[in-house]
PDB file of C-alpha atoms in Angstrom:
ATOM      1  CA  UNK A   7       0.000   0.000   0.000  1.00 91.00           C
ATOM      2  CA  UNK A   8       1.663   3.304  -0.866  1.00 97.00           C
ATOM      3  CA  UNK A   9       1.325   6.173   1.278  1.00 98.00           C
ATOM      4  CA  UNK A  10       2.291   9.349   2.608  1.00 98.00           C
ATOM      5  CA  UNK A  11       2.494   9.789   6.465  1.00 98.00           C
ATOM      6  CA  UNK A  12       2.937  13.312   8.150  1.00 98.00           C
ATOM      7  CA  UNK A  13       4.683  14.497  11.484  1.00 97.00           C
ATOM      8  CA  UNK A  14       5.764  17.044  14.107  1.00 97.00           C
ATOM      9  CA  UNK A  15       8.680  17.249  16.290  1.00 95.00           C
ATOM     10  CA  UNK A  16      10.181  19.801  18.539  1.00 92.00           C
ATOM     11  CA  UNK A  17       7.266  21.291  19.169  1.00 91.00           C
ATOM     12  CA  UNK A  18       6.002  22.101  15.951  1.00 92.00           C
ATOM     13  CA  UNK A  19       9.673  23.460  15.199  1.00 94.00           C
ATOM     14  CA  UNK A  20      10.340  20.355  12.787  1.00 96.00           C
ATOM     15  CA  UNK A  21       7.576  18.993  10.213  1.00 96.00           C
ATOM     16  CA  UNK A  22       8.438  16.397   8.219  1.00 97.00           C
ATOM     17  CA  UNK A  23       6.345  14.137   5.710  1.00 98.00           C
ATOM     18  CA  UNK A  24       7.328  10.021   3.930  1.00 98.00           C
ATOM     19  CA  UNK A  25       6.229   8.986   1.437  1.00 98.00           C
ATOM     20  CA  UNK A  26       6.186   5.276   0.523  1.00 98.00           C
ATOM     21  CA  UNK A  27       5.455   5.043  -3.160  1.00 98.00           C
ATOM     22  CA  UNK A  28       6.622   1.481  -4.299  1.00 98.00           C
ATOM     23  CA  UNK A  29       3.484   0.702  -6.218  1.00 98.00           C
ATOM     24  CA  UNK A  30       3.364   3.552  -8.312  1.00 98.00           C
ATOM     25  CA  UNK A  31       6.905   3.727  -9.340  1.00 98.00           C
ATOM     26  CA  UNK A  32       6.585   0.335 -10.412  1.00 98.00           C
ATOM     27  CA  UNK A  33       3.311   1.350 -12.050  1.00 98.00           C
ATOM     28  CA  UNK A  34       5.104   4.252 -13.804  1.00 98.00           C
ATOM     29  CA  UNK A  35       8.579   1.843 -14.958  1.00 98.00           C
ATOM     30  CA  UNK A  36       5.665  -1.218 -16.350  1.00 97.00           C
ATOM     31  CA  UNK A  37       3.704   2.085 -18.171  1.00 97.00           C
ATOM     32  CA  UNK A  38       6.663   3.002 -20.306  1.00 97.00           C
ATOM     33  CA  UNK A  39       8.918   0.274 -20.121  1.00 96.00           C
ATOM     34  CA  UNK A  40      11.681   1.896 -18.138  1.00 97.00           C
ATOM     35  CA  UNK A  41      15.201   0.740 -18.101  1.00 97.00           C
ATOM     36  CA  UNK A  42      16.514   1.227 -14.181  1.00 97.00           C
ATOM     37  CA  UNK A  43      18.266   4.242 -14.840  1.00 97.00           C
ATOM     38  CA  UNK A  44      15.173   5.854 -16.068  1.00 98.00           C
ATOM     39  CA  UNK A  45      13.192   4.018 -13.285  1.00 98.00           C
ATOM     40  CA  UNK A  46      15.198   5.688 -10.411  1.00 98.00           C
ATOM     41  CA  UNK A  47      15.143   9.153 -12.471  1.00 98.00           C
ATOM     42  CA  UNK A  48      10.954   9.082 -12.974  1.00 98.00           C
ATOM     43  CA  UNK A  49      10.577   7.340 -10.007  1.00 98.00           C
ATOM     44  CA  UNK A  50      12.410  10.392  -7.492  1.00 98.00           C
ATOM     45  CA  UNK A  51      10.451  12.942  -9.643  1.00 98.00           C
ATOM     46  CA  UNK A  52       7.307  11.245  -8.718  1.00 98.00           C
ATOM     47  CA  UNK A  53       8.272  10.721  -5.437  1.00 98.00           C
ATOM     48  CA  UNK A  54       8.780  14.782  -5.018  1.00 98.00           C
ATOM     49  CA  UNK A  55       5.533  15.522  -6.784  1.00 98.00           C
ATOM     50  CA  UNK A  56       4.125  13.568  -4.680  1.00 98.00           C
ATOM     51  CA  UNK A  57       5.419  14.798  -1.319  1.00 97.00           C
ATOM     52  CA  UNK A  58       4.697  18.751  -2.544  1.00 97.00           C
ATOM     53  CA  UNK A  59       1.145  17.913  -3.740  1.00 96.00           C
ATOM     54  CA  UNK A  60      -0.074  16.665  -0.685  1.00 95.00           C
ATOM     55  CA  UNK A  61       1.214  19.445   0.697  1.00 93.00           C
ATOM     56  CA  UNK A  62      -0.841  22.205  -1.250  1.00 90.00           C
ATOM     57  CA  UNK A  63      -4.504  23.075   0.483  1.00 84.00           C
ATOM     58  CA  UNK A  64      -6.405  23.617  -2.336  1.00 84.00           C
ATOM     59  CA  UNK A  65      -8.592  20.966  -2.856  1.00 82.00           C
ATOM     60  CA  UNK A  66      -8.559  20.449  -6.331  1.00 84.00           C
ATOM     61  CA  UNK A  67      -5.248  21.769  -6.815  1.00 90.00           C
ATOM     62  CA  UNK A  68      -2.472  20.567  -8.807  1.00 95.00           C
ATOM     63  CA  UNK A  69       1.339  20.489  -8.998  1.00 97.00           C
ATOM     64  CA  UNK A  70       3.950  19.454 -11.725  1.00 98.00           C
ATOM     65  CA  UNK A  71       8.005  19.215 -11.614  1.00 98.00           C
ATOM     66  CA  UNK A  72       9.751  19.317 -14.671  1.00 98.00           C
ATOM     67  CA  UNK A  73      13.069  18.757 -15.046  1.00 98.00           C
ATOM     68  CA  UNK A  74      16.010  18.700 -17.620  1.00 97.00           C
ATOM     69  CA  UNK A  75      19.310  18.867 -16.928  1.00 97.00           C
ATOM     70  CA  UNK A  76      20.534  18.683 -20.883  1.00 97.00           C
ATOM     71  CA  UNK A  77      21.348  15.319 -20.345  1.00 97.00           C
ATOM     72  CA  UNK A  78      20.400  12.002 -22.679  1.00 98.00           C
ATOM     73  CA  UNK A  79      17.692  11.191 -20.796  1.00 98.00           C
ATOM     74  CA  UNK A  80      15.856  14.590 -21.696  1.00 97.00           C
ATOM     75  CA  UNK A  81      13.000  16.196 -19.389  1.00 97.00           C
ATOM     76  CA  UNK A  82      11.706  13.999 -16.767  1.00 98.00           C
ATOM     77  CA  UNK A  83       7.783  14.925 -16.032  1.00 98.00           C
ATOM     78  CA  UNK A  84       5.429  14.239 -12.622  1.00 98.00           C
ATOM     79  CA  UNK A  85       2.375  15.691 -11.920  1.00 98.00           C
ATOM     80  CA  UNK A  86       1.185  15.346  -8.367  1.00 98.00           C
ATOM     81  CA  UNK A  87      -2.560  16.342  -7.156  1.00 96.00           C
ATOM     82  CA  UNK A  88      -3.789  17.954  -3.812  1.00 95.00           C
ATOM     83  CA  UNK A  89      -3.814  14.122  -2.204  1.00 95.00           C
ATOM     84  CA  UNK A  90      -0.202  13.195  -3.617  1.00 97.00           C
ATOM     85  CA  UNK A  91      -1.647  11.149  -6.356  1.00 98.00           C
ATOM     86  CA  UNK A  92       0.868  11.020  -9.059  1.00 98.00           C
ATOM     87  CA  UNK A  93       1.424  10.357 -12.854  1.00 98.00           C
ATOM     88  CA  UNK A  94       4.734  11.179 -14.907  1.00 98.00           C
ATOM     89  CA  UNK A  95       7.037  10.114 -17.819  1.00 97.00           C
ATOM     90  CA  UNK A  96      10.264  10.496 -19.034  1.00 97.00           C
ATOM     91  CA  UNK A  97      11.524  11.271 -22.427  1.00 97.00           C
ATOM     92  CA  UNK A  98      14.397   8.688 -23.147  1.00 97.00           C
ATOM     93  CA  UNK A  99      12.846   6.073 -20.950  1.00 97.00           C
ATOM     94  CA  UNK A 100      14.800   3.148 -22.699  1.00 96.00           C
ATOM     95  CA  UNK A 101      17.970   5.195 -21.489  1.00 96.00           C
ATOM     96  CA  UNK A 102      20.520   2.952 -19.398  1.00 91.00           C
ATOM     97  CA  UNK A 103      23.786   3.940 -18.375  1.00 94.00           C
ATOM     98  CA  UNK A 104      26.740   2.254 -16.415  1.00 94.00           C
ATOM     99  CA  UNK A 105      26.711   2.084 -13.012  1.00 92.00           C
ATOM    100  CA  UNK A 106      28.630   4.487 -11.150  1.00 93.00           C
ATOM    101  CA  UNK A 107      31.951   3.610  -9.149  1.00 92.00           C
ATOM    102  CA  UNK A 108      30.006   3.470  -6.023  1.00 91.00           C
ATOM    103  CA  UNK A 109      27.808   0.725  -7.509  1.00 89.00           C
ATOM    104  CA  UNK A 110      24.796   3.247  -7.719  1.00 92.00           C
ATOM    105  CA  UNK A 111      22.412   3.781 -10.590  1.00 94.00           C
ATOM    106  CA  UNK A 112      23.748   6.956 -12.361  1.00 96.00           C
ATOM    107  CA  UNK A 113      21.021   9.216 -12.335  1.00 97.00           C
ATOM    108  CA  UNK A 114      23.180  12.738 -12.242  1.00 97.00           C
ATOM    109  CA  UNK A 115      24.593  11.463 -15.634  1.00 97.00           C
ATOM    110  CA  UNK A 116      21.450  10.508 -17.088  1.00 97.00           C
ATOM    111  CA  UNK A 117      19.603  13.691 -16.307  1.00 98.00           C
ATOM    112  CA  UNK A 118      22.697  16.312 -16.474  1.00 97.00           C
ATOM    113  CA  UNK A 119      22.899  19.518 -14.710  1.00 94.00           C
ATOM    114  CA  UNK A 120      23.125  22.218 -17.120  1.00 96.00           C
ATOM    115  CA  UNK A 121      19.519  23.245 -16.676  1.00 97.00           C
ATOM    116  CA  UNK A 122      16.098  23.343 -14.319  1.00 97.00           C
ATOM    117  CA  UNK A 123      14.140  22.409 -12.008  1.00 97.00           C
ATOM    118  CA  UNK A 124      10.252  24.002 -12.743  1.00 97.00           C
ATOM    119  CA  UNK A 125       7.849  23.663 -10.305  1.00 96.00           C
ATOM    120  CA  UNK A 126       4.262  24.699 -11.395  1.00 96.00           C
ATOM    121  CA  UNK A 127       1.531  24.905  -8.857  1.00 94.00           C
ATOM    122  CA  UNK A 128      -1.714  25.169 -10.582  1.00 91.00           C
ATOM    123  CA  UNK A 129      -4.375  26.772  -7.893  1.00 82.00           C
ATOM    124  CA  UNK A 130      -7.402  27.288 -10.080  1.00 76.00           C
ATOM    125  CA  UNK A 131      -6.119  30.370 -10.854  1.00 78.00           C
ATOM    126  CA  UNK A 132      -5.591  32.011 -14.434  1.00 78.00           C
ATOM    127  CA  UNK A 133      -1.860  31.750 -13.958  1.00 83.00           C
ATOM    128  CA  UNK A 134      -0.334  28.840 -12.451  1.00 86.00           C
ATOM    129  CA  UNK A 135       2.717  29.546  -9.753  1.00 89.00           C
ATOM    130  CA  UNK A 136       5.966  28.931 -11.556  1.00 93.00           C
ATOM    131  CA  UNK A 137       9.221  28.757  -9.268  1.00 93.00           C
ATOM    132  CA  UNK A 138      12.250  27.521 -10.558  1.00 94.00           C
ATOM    133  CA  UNK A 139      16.318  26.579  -9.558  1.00 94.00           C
ATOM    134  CA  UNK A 140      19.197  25.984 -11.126  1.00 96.00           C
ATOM    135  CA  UNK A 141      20.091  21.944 -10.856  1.00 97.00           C
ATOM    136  CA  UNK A 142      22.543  20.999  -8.204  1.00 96.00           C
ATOM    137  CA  UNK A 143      23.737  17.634  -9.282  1.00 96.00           C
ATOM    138  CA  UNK A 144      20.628  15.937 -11.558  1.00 96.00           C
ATOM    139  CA  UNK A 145      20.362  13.289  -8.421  1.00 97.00           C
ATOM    140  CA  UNK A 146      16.870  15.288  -7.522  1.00 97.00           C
ATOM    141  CA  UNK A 147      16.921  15.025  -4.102  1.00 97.00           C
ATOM    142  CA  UNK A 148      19.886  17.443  -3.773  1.00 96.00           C
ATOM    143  CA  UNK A 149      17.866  19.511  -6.402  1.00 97.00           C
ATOM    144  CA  UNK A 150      14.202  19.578  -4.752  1.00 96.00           C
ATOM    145  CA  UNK A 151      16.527  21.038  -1.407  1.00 95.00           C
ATOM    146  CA  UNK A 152      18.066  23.707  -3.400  1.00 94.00           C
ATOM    147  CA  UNK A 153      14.496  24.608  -4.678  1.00 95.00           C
ATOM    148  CA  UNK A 154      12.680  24.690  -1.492  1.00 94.00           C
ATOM    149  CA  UNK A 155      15.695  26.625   0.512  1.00 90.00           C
ATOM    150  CA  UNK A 156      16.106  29.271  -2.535  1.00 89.00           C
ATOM    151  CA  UNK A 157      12.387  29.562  -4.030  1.00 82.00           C
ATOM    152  CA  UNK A 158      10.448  28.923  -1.160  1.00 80.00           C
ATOM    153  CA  UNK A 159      12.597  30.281   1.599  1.00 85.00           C
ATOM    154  CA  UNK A 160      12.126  27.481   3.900  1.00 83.00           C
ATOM    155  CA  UNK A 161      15.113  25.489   5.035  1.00 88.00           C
ATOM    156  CA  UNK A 162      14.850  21.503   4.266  1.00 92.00           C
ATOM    157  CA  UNK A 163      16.252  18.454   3.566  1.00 93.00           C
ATOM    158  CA  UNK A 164      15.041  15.663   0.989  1.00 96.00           C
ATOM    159  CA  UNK A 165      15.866  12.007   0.733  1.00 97.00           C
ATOM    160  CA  UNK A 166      14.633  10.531  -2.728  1.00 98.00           C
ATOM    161  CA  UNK A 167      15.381   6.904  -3.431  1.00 97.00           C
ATOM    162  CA  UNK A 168      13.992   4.171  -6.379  1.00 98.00           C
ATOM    163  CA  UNK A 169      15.729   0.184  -5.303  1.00 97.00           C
ATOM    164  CA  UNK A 170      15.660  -1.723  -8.833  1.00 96.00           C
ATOM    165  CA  UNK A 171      15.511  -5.519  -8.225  1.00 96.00           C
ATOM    166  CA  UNK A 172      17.606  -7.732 -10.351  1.00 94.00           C
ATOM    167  CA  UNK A 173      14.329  -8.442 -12.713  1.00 95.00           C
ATOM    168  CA  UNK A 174      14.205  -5.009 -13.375  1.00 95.00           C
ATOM    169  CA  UNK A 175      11.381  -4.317 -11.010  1.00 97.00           C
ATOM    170  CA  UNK A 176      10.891  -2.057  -8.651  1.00 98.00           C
ATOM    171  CA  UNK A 177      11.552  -3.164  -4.652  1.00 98.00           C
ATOM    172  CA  UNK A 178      11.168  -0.048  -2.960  1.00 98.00           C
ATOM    173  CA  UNK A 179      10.534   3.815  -3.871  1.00 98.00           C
ATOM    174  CA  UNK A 180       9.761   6.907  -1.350  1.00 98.00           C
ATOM    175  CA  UNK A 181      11.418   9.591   0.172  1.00 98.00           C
ATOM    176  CA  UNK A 182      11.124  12.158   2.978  1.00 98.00           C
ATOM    177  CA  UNK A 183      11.126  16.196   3.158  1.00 97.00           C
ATOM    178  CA  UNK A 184      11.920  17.658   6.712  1.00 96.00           C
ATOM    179  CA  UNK A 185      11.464  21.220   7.534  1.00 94.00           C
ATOM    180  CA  UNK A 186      12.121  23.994  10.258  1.00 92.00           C
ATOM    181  CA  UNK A 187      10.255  26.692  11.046  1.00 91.00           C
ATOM    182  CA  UNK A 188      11.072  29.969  12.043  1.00 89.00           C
ATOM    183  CA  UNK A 189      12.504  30.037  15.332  1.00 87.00           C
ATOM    184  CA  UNK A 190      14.386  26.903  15.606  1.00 86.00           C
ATOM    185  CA  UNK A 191      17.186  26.949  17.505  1.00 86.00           C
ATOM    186  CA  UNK A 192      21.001  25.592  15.916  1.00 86.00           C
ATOM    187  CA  UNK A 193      21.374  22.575  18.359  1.00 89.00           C
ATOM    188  CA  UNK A 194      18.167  20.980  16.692  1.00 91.00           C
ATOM    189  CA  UNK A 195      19.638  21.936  13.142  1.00 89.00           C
ATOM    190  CA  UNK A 196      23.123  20.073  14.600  1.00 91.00           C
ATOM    191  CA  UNK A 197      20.717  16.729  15.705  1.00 94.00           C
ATOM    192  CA  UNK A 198      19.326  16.397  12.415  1.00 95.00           C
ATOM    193  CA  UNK A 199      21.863  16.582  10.382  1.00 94.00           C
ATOM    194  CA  UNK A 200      23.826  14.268  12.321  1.00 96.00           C
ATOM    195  CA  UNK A 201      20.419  11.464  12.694  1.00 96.00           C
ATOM    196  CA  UNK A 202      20.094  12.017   8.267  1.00 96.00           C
ATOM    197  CA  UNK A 203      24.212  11.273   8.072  1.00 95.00           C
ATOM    198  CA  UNK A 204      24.021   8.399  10.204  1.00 95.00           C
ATOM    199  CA  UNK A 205      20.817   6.933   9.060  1.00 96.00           C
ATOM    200  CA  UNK A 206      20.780   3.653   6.866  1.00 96.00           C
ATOM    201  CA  UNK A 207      19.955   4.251   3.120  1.00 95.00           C
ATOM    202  CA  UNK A 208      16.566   5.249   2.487  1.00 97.00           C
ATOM    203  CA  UNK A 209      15.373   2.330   0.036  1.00 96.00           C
ATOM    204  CA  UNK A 210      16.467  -0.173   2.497  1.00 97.00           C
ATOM    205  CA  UNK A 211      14.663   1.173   5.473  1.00 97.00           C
ATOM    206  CA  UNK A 212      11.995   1.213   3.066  1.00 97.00           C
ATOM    207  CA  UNK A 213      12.194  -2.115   1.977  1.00 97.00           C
ATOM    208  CA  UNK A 214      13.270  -3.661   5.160  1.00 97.00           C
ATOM    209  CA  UNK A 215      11.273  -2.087   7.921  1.00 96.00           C
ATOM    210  CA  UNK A 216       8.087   0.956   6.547  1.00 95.00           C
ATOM    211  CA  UNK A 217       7.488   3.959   6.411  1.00 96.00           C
ATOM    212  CA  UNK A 218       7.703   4.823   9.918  1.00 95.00           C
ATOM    213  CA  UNK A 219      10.967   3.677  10.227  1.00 97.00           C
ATOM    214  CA  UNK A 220      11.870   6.964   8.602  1.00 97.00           C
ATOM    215  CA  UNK A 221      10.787   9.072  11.077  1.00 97.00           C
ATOM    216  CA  UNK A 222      12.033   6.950  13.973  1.00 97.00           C
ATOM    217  CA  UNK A 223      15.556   7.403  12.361  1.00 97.00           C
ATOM    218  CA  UNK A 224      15.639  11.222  10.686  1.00 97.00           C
ATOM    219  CA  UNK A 225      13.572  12.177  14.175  1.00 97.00           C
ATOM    220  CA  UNK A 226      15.555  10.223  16.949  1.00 96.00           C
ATOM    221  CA  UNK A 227      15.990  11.432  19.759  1.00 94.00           C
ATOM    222  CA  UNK A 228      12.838  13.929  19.255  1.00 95.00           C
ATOM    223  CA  UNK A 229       9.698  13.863  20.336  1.00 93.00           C
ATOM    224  CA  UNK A 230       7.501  13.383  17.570  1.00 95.00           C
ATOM    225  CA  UNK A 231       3.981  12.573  16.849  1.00 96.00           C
ATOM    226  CA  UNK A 232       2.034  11.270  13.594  1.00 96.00           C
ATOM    227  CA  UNK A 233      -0.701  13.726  12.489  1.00 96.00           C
ATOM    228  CA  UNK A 234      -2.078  12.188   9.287  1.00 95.00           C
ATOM    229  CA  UNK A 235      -1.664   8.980   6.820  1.00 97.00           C
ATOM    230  CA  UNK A 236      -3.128   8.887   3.500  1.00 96.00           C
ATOM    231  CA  UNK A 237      -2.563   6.015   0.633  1.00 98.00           C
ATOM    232  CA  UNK A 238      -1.931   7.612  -2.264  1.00 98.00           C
ATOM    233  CA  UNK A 239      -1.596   5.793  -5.768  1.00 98.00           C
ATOM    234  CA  UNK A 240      -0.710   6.150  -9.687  1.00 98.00           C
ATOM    235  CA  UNK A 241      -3.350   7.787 -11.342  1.00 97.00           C
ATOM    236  CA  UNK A 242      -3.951   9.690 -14.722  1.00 96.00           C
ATOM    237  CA  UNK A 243      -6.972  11.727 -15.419  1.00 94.00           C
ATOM    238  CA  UNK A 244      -7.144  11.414 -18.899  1.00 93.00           C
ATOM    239  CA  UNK A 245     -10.584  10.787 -20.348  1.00 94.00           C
ATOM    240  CA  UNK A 246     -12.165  10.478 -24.087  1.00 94.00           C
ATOM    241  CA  UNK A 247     -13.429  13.705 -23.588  1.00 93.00           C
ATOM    242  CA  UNK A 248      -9.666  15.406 -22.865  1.00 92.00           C
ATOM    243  CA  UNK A 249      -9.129  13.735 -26.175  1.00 92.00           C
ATOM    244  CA  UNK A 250     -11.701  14.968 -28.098  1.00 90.00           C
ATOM    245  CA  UNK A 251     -10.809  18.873 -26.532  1.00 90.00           C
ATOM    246  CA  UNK A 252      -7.422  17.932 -27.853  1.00 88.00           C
ATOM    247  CA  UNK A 253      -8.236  17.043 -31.200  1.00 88.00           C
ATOM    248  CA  UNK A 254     -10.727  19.706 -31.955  1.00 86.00           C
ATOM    249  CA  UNK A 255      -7.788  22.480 -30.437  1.00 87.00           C
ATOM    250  CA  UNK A 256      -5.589  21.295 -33.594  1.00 85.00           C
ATOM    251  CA  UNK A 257      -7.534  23.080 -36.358  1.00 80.00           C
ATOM    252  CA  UNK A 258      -9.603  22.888 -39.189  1.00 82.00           C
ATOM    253  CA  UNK A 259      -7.101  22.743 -41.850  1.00 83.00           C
ATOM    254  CA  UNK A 260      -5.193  19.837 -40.114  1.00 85.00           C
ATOM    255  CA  UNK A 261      -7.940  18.044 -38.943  1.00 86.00           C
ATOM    256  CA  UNK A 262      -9.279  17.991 -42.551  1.00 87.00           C
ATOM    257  CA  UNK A 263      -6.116  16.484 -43.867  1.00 87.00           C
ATOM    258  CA  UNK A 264      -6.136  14.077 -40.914  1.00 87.00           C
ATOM    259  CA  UNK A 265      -9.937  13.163 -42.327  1.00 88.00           C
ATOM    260  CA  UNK A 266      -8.933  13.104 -46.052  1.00 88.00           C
ATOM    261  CA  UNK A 267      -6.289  10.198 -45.260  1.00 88.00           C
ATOM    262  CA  UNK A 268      -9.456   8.113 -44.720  1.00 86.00           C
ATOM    263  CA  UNK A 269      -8.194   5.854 -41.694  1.00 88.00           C
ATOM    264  CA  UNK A 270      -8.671   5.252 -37.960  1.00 90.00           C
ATOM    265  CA  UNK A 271      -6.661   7.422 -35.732  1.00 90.00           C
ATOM    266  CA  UNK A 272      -5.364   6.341 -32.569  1.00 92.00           C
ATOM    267  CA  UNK A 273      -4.119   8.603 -29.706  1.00 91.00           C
ATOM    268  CA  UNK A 274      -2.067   7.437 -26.369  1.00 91.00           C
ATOM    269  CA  UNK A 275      -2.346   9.078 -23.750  1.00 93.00           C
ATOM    270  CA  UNK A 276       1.492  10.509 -22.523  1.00 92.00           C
ATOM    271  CA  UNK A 277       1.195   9.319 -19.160  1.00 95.00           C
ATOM    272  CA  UNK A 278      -0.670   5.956 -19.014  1.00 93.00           C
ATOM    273  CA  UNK A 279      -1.266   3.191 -21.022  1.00 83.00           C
ATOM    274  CA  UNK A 280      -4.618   4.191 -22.648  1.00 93.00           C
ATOM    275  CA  UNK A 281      -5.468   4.896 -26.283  1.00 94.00           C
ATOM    276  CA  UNK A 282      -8.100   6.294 -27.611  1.00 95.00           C
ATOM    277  CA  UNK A 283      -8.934   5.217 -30.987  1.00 94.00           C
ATOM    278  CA  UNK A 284     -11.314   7.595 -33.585  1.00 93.00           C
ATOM    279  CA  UNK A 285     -12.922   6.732 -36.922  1.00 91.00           C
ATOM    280  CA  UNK A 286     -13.037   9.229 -39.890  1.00 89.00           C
ATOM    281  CA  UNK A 287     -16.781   9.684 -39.422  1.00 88.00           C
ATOM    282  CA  UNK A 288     -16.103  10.756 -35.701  1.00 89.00           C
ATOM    283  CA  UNK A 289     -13.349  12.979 -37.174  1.00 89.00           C
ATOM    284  CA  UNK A 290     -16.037  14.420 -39.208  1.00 88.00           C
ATOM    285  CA  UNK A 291     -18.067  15.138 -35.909  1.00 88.00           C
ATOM    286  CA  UNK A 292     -15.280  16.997 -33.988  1.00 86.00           C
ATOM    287  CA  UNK A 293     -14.418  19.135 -36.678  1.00 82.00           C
ATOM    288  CA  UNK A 294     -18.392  19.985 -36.861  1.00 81.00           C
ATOM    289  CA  UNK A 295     -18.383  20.600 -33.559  1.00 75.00           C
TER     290      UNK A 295
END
């Protein structure tokens, strides 16, 4: 069951949210056949969508990270909503590169860092809020920090992790965000910076021992308490009906020539495995309409 769990510590000084997100990683490497490079890239993007969409309060809000760092993998997508439901691709996801020296999936090398990181919040608003940061390293994790300490002011530290089993599955996916609030004093800084060096890697804890695991080892020696737990999954919210809005936004003169060709047109959808197949007479309809 993936989900995101949500806690305080300090005294409200410290917040700091998990997500487990195992299922929907795997959902998202099976969806467009994924090489574990790729995997580990999508897989920390969706894992950060995630993590920020839950966070927004508007209901029916969403949230989308984009990033491309220039590198052969080319922009890696998520798109979160308000509950930290989340969809994504990736451009190149058939990319695969060596392992680094440390054994690790190379992730930095696929994605570069001679670019962005975009986050778009989308509040129901005409304009979407756009904030954006310079990439760090193309790892993400180290990325998402430098975007939350520079564009959002608030000082943080991220964990993103994707484990790729030896069939090319996915064994464990999640991450954590931990903040401060104004006021807190330098000796808490000093004890959580020393609990994230010394803590096992993520995906193991993960893998190994939940969710809540996390907190006992980013948070020890803190008082903390839970305050909410929510399963969040994979999902897309395409319909027929975004199709048909798509194909009738392309114009008359190229929806003609589409029509003239006299054949069955099929459209898949970018972030899921559905396609949505029209005849020529239902061509005929749109461009009516």
């Amino acid at each position: 069951m993936d989900k995101i769990i949500r806690a305080t510590a300090a005294e409200g000084f410290v917040k700091m949210a998990v997500v487990d997100a195992r299922g929907a990683v795997e959902r998202a490497r099976t969806i467009h056949a994924c090489s574990p490079t790729a995997a580990a890239a999508l897989g920390r993007t969706l894992c950060a969508a995630s993590l920020l969409g839950d966070a927004m309060k508007e209901e029916k809000g969403s949230l989308t990270i984009r990033i491309n760092g220039g590198g052969p993998i080319g922009s890696v997508v998520a798109v979160s909503d308000s509950s930290g439901n989340v969809r994504g691709y990736v451009e190149n996801p058939q990319l695969h590169l060596p392992l680094r020296g440390d054994g690790k999936l190379d992730v930095g090398g696929a994605v570069g860092r001679d670019g962005m990181l975009t986050v778009s919040r989308d509040l129901g608003l005409k304009e979407p809020y756009i904030g954006s940061t310079a990439l760090v390293s193309g790892e993400i994790a180290e990325d998402l920090t430098a975007y939350l300490t520079e564009s959002e002011q608030v000082p943080s530290a991220c964990a993103l992790g994707v484990l790729v089993d030896t069939d090319r599955s996915v064994k464990a996916a999640g991450g954590f965000i931990v903040q401060l609030m104004p006021g807190a004093d330098e000796a808490l800084i000093a004890k959580l910076e020393d609990n994230i060096f010394m803590m096992d890697q993520l995906t193991t804890i993960l893998d190994e021992d939940g969710a809540e695991m996390v907190f006992k080892q980013v948070l020890k020696g803190l008082e903390y308490h839970l305050v909410s737990e929510k399963e969040i999954e994979y999902r897309c919210y395409c319909s027929r009906e975004r199709v048909e809005e798509a194909i009738r936004s392309i114009g008359p003169e190229e929806l003609e020539s589409i029509i003239a060709e006299g054949k069955d047109v099929s459209v898949s959808c970018q972030f899921c495995d559905k396609v949505y197949s029209f005849t020529p007479d239902e061509l005929r309809a749109l461009r009516q309409e």
